[in-house]
Coordinates of C-alpha atoms in Angstrom, one line a residue:
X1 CA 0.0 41.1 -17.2
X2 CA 2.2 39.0 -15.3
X3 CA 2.0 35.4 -15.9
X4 CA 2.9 32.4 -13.9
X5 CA 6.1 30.2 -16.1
X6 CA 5.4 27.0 -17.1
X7 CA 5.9 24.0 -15.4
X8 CA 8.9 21.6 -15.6
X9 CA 6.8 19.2 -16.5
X10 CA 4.9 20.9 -19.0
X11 CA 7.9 22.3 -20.8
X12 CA 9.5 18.4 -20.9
X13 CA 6.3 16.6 -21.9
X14 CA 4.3 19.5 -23.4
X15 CA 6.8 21.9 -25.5
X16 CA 5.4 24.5 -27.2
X17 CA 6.7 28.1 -28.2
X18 CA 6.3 29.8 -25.7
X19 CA 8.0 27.3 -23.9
X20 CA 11.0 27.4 -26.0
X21 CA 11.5 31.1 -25.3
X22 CA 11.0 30.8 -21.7
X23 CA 13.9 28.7 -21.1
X24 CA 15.3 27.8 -24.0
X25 CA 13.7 24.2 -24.6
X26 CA 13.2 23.0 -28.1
X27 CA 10.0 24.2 -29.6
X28 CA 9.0 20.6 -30.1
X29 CA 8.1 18.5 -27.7
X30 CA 11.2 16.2 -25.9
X31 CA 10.4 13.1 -27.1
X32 CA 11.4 13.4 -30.6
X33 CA 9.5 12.1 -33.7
X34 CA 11.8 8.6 -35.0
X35 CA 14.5 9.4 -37.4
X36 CA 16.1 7.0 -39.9
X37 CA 19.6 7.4 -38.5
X38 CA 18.7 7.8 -34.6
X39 CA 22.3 7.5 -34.2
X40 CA 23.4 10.0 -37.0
X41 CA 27.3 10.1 -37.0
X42 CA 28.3 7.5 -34.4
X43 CA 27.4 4.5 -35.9
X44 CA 24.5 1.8 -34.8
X45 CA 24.4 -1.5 -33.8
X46 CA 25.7 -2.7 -37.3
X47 CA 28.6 -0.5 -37.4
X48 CA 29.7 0.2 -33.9
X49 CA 32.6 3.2 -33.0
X50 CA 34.4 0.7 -30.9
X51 CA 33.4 -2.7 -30.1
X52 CA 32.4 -1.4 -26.1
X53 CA 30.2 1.2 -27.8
X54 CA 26.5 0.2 -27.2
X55 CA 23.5 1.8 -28.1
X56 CA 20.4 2.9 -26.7
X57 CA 17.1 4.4 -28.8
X58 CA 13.6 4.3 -26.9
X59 CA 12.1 2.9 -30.4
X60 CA 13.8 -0.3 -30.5
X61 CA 17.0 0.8 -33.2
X62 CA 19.5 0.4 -31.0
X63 CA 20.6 -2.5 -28.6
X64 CA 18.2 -1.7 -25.7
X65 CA 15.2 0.7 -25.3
X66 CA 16.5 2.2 -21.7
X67 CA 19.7 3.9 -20.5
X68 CA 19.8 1.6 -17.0
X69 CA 19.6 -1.5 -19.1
X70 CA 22.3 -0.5 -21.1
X71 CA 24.6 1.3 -18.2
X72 CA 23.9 -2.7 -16.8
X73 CA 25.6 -4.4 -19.8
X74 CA 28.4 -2.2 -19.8
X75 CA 30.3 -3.6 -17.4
X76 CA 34.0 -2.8 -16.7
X77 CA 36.0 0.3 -18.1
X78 CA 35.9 2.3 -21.0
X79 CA 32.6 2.0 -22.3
X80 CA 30.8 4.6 -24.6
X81 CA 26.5 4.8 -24.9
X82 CA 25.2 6.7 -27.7
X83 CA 22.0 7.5 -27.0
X84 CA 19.2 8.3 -29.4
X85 CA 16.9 11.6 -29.3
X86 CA 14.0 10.9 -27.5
X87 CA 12.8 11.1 -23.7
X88 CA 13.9 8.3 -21.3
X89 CA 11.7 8.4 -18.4
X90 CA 13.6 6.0 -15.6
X91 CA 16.5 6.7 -12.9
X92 CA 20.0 5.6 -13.9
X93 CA 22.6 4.6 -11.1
X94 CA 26.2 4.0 -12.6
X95 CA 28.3 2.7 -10.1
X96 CA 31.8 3.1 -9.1
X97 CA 33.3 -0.1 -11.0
X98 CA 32.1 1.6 -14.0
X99 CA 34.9 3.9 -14.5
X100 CA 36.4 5.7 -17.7
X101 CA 32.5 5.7 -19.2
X102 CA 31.1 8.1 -22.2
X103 CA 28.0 9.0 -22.6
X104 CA 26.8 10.7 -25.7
X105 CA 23.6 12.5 -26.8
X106 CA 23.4 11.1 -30.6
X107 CA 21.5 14.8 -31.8
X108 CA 22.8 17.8 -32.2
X109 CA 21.4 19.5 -29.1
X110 CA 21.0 18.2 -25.2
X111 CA 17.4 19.5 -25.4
X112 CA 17.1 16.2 -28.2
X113 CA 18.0 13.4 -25.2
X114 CA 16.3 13.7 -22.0
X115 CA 16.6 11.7 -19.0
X116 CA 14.0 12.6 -16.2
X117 CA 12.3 10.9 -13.5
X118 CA 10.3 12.8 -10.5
X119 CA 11.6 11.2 -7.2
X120 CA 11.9 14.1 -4.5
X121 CA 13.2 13.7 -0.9
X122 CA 9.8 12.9 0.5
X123 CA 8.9 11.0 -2.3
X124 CA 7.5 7.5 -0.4
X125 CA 9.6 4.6 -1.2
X126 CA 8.0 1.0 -2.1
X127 CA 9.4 -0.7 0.9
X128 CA 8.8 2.3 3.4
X129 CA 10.2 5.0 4.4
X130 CA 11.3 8.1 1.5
X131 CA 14.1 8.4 -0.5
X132 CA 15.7 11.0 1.0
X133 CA 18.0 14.1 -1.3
X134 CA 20.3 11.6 -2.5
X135 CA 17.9 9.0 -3.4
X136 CA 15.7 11.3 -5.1
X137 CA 18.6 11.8 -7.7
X138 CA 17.3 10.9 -11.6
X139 CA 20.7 10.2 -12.5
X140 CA 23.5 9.2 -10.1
X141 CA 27.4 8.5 -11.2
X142 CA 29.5 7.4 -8.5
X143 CA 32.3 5.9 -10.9
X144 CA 35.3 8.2 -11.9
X145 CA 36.3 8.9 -15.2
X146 CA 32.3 9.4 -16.3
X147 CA 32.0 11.8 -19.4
X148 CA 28.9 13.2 -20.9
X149 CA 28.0 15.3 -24.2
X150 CA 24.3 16.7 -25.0
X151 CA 22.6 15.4 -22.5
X152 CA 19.8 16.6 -20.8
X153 CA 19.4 15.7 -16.6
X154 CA 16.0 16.8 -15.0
X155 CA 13.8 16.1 -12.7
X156 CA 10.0 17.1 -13.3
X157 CA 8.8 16.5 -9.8
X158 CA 6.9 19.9 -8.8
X159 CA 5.8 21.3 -5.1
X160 CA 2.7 22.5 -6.6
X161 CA 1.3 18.8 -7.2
X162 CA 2.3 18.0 -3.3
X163 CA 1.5 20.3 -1.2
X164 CA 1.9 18.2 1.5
X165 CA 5.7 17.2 1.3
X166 CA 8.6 18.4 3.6
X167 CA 11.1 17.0 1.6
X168 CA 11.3 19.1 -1.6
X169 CA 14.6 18.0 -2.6
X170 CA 14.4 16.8 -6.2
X171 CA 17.8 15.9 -7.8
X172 CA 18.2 15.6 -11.5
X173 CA 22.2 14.7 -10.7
X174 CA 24.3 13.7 -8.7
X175 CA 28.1 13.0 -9.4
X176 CA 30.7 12.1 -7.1
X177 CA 33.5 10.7 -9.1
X178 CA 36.7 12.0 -10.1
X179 CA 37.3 13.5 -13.4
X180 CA 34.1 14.3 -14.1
X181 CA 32.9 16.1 -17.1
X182 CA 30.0 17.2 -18.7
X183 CA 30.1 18.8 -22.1
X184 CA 26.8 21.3 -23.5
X185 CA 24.6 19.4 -21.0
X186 CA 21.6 20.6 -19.1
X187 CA 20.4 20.5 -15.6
X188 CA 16.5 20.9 -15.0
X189 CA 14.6 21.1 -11.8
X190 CA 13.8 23.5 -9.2
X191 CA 15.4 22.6 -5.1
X192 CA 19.1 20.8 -5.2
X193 CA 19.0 20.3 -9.4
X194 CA 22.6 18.9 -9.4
X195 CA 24.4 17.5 -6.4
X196 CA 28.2 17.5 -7.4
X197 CA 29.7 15.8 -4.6
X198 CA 32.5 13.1 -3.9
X199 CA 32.1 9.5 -2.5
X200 CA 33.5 10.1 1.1
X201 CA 34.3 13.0 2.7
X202 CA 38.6 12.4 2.3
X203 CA 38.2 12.0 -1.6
X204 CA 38.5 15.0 -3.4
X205 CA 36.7 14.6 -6.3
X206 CA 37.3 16.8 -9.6
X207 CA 34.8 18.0 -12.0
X208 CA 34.3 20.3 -14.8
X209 CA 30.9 21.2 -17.0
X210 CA 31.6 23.6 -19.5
X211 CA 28.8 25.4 -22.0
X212 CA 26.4 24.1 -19.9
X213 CA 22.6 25.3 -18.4
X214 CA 21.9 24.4 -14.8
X215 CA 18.7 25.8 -13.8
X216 CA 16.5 25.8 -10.1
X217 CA 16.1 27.9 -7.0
X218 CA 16.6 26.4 -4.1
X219 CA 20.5 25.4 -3.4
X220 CA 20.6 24.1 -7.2
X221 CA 24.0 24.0 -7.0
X222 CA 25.3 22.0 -4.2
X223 CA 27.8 19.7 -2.6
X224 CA 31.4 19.0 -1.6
X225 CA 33.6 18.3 -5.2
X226 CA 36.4 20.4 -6.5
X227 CA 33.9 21.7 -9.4
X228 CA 34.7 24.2 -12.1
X229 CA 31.8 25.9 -14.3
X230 CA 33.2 27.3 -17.6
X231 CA 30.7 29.2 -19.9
X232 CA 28.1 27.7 -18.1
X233 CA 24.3 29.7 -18.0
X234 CA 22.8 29.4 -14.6
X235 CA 18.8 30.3 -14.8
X236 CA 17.0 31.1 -11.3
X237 CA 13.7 30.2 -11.8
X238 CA 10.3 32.4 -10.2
X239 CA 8.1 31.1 -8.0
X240 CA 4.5 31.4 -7.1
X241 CA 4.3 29.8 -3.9
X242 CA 6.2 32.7 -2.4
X243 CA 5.3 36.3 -1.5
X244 CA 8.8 37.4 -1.1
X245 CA 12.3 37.4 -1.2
X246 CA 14.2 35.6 -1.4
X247 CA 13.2 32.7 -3.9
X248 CA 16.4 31.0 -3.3
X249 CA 20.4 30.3 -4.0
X250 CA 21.9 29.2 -6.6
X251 CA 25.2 27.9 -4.9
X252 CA 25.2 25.5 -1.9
X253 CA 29.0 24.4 -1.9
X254 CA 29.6 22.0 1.3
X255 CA 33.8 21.8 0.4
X256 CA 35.4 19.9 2.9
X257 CA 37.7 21.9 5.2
X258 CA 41.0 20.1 4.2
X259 CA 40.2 20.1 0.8
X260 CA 42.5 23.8 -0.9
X261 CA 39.5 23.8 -3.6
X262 CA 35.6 24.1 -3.9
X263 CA 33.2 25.4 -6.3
X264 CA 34.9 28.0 -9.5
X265 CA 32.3 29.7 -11.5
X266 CA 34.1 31.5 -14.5
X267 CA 33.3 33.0 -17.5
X268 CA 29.4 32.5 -16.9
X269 CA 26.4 34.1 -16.3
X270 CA 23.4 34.1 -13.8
X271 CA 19.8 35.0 -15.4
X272 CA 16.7 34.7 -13.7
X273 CA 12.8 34.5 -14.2
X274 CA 12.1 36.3 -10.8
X275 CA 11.9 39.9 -9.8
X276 CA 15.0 41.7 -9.3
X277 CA 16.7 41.0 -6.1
X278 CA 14.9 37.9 -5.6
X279 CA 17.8 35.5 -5.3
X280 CA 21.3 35.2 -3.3
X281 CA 24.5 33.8 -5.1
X282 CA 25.2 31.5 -2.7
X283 CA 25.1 30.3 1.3
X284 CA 27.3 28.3 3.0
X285 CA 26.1 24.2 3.5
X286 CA 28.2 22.9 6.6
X287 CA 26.0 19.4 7.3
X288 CA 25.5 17.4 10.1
X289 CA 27.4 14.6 8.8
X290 CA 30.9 17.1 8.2
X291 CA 30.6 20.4 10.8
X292 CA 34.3 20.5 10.1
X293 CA 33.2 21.6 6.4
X294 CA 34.7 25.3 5.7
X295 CA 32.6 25.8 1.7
X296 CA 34.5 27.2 -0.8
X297 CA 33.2 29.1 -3.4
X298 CA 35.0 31.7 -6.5
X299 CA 33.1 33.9 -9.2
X300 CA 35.0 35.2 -11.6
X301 CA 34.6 36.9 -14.8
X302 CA 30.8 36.4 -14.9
X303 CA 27.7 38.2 -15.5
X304 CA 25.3 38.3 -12.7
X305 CA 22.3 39.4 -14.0
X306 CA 19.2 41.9 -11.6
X307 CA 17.9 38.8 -10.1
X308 CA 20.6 38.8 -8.1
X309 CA 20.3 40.8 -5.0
X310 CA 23.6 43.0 -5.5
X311 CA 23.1 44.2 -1.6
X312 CA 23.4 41.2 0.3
X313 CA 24.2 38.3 -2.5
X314 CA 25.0 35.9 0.6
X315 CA 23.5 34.8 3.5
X316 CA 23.8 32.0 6.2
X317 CA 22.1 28.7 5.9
X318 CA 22.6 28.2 9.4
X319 CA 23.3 31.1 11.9
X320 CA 26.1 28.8 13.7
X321 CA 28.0 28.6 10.4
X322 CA 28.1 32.4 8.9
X323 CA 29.1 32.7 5.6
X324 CA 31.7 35.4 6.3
X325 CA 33.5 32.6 8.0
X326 CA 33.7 30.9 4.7
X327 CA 35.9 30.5 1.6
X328 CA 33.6 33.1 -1.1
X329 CA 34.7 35.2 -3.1
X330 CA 34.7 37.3 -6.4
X331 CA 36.4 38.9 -9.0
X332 CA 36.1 41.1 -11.7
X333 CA 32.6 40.3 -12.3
X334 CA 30.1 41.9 -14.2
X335 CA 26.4 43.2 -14.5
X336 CA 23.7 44.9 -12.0
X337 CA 23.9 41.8 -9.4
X338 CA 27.5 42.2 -9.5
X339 CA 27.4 45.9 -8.2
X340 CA 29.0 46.7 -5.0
X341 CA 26.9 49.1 -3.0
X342 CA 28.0 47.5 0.5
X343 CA 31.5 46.4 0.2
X344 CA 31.7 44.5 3.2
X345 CA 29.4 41.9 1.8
X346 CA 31.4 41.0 -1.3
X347 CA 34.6 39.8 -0.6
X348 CA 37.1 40.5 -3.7
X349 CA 40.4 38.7 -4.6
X350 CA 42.9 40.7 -6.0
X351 CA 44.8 40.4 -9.3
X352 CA 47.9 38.1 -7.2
X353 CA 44.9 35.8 -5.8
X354 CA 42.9 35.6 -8.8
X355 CA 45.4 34.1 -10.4
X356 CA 45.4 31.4 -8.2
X357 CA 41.4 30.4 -8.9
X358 CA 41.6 29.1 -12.8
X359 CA 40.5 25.6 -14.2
X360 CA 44.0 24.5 -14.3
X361 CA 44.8 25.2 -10.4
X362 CA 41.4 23.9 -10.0
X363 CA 41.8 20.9 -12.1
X364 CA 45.6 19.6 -11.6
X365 CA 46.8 17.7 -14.4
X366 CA 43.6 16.6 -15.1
X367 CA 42.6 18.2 -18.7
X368 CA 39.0 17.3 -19.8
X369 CA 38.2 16.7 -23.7
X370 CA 36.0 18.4 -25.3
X371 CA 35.7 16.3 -28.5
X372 CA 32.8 14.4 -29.6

């Protein structure tokens, strides 16, 4: 007998087994039991990594209960937080002065620090009005030079408990600085999960999140930075507020039309929770704000599991803007969404172009570290 997943919020706040094994959460619940190193290998307020290395546990150990609190007291460049396991229920905004920052998840998985809020689009703000996609973000990192390590993003807002709101846009990210990078991180939510985007529409904004899990079905995937996804495990989730196909999209890129480089997916792979079929790779986002946009999008190398629909794995977010008029294509991927039944509708690079669609031309001399 079929049975309806669990919540986001029930697998955040909740845990469980069967839980765990749906998605790949910790069989415990987030918000971890206190541990007499909270920091384990990178120090504490006693013994600090660096003297701009501050310290955040939600049980007091550290030099402030809150990530936003903290992310206030670091001012300037350079800074490091090490954050303690445990469940940090707040937005964070890191502005753009806050450049060259580090973030890191002080256990030994991102499912041990999470950071989640439940803002949507039509969320109703104090003063009036809503906050809109961007405003709905949990976490939003405008400064360049922002690095994080086993961290987990999400936002736990859920349609079901609102049937009344048009704005289902619930952001667990959004990024728009250069040299960007996220490390074993994970992205939770269902409609526009992470928003990797720049901070104007001439910047062209470089990121890179490698080994991580992104997971959502609407456009969970979306914006307008040069973005590469190494190793990373995308996770279309099923719905019961739908009777049919399809669910969703992962990929929403929005690249500007000057910009030579969108979204890269390589060396990945696309799961899903829904029927097989249920879910397109990707459409095109052209917004109002940029109808010059021209999206750009590459898959290569990755495994594209049945929940993609193999048939027709794009379509058009807006008639006016087709998708075939677009940067997308593929190469040498893998698995039964990968299949090409109707050639037509899966462009291909060949072996000359493909070699022109890699993290390095992606990246420049930008080379992300992995260390930590």
């Amino acid at each position: 007998m079929h049975r309806p997943p669990l919540s986001r919020r029930s697998l955040l706040l909740a845990g469980g087994v069967g839980a765990g094994v749906a998605l790949g959460l910790a069989a415990t619940p987030a918000a971890a039991r206190p541990r007499p190193r909270p920091f384990g290998r990178y120090g504490s307020p006693a013994a600090r990594l660096t003297p701009g290395t501050l310290y955040v546990d939600a049980h007091g150990r550290g030099d402030f209960t809150s990530v936003q609190a903290a992310v206030t007291a670091a001012a300037g460049s350079g800074r490091t937080l090490v954050i303690a396991p445990g469940t940090y229920r707040e937005t964070v905004s890191v502005d753009a002065t806050r450049t060259e920052a580090t973030w890191i998840g002080a256990g030994e998985d991102p499912r041990d620090v999470v950071i989640v809020y439940d803002n949507a689009a039509g969320t109703p703000k104090p003063g009036g009005g809503t906050y809109g996609t961007s405003g709905s973000a949990t976490v939003t990192v405008q400064a360049d030079g922002f690095t994080a390590h086993r961290i987990t993003f999400a936002n736990d807002w859920l349609r079901a408990d609102h049937p009344g709101t048009t704005g289902t846009q619930a952001v667990a990210l959004k990024v728009q600085g250069d040299r960007s990078a996220f490390h074993h991180c994970r992205f939770l939510g269902h409609q526009d999960t992470l928003y990797a985007d720049t901070r104007d529409l001439g910047v062209f904004a470089r990121q890179y999140f490698a080994h991580c899990h992104i997971e959502g079905d609407v456009d969970f995937v979306f914006g307008r930075a040069t973005a590469v996804f190494e190793h990373c495990h995308f996770r279309t989730l099923d719905r019961t507020d739908l009777s049919g196909a399809p669910y969703g999209f992962v990929l929403a890129p929005s690249t500007a039309g000057a910009n030579p480089r969108g979204y890269l997916v390589t060396r990945s792979r696309i799961t899903s929770e829904a029927p097989d079929g249920f879910y397109k790779l990707a459409r095109p986002w052209v917004p109002s704000s940029d109808l010059t946009a021209r999206p750009m999008l590459t898959v290569r190398d990755t495994h594209l599991g049945p929940g993609i629909d193999a048939v027709a794995p794009y379509a058009n977010m807006r008639d006016a803007h087709p998708w075939q008029s677009m940067r997308f294509a593929e190469y040498r991927n893998t698995g039964p969404g990968a299949a090409i039944t109707v050639p037509e509708n899966r462009p291909q690079l060949g072996r000359a172009e493909a070699a022109t669609h890699t993290r390095e031309a992606y990246l420049g001399d930008w080379r992300p570290c992995a260390r930590r």
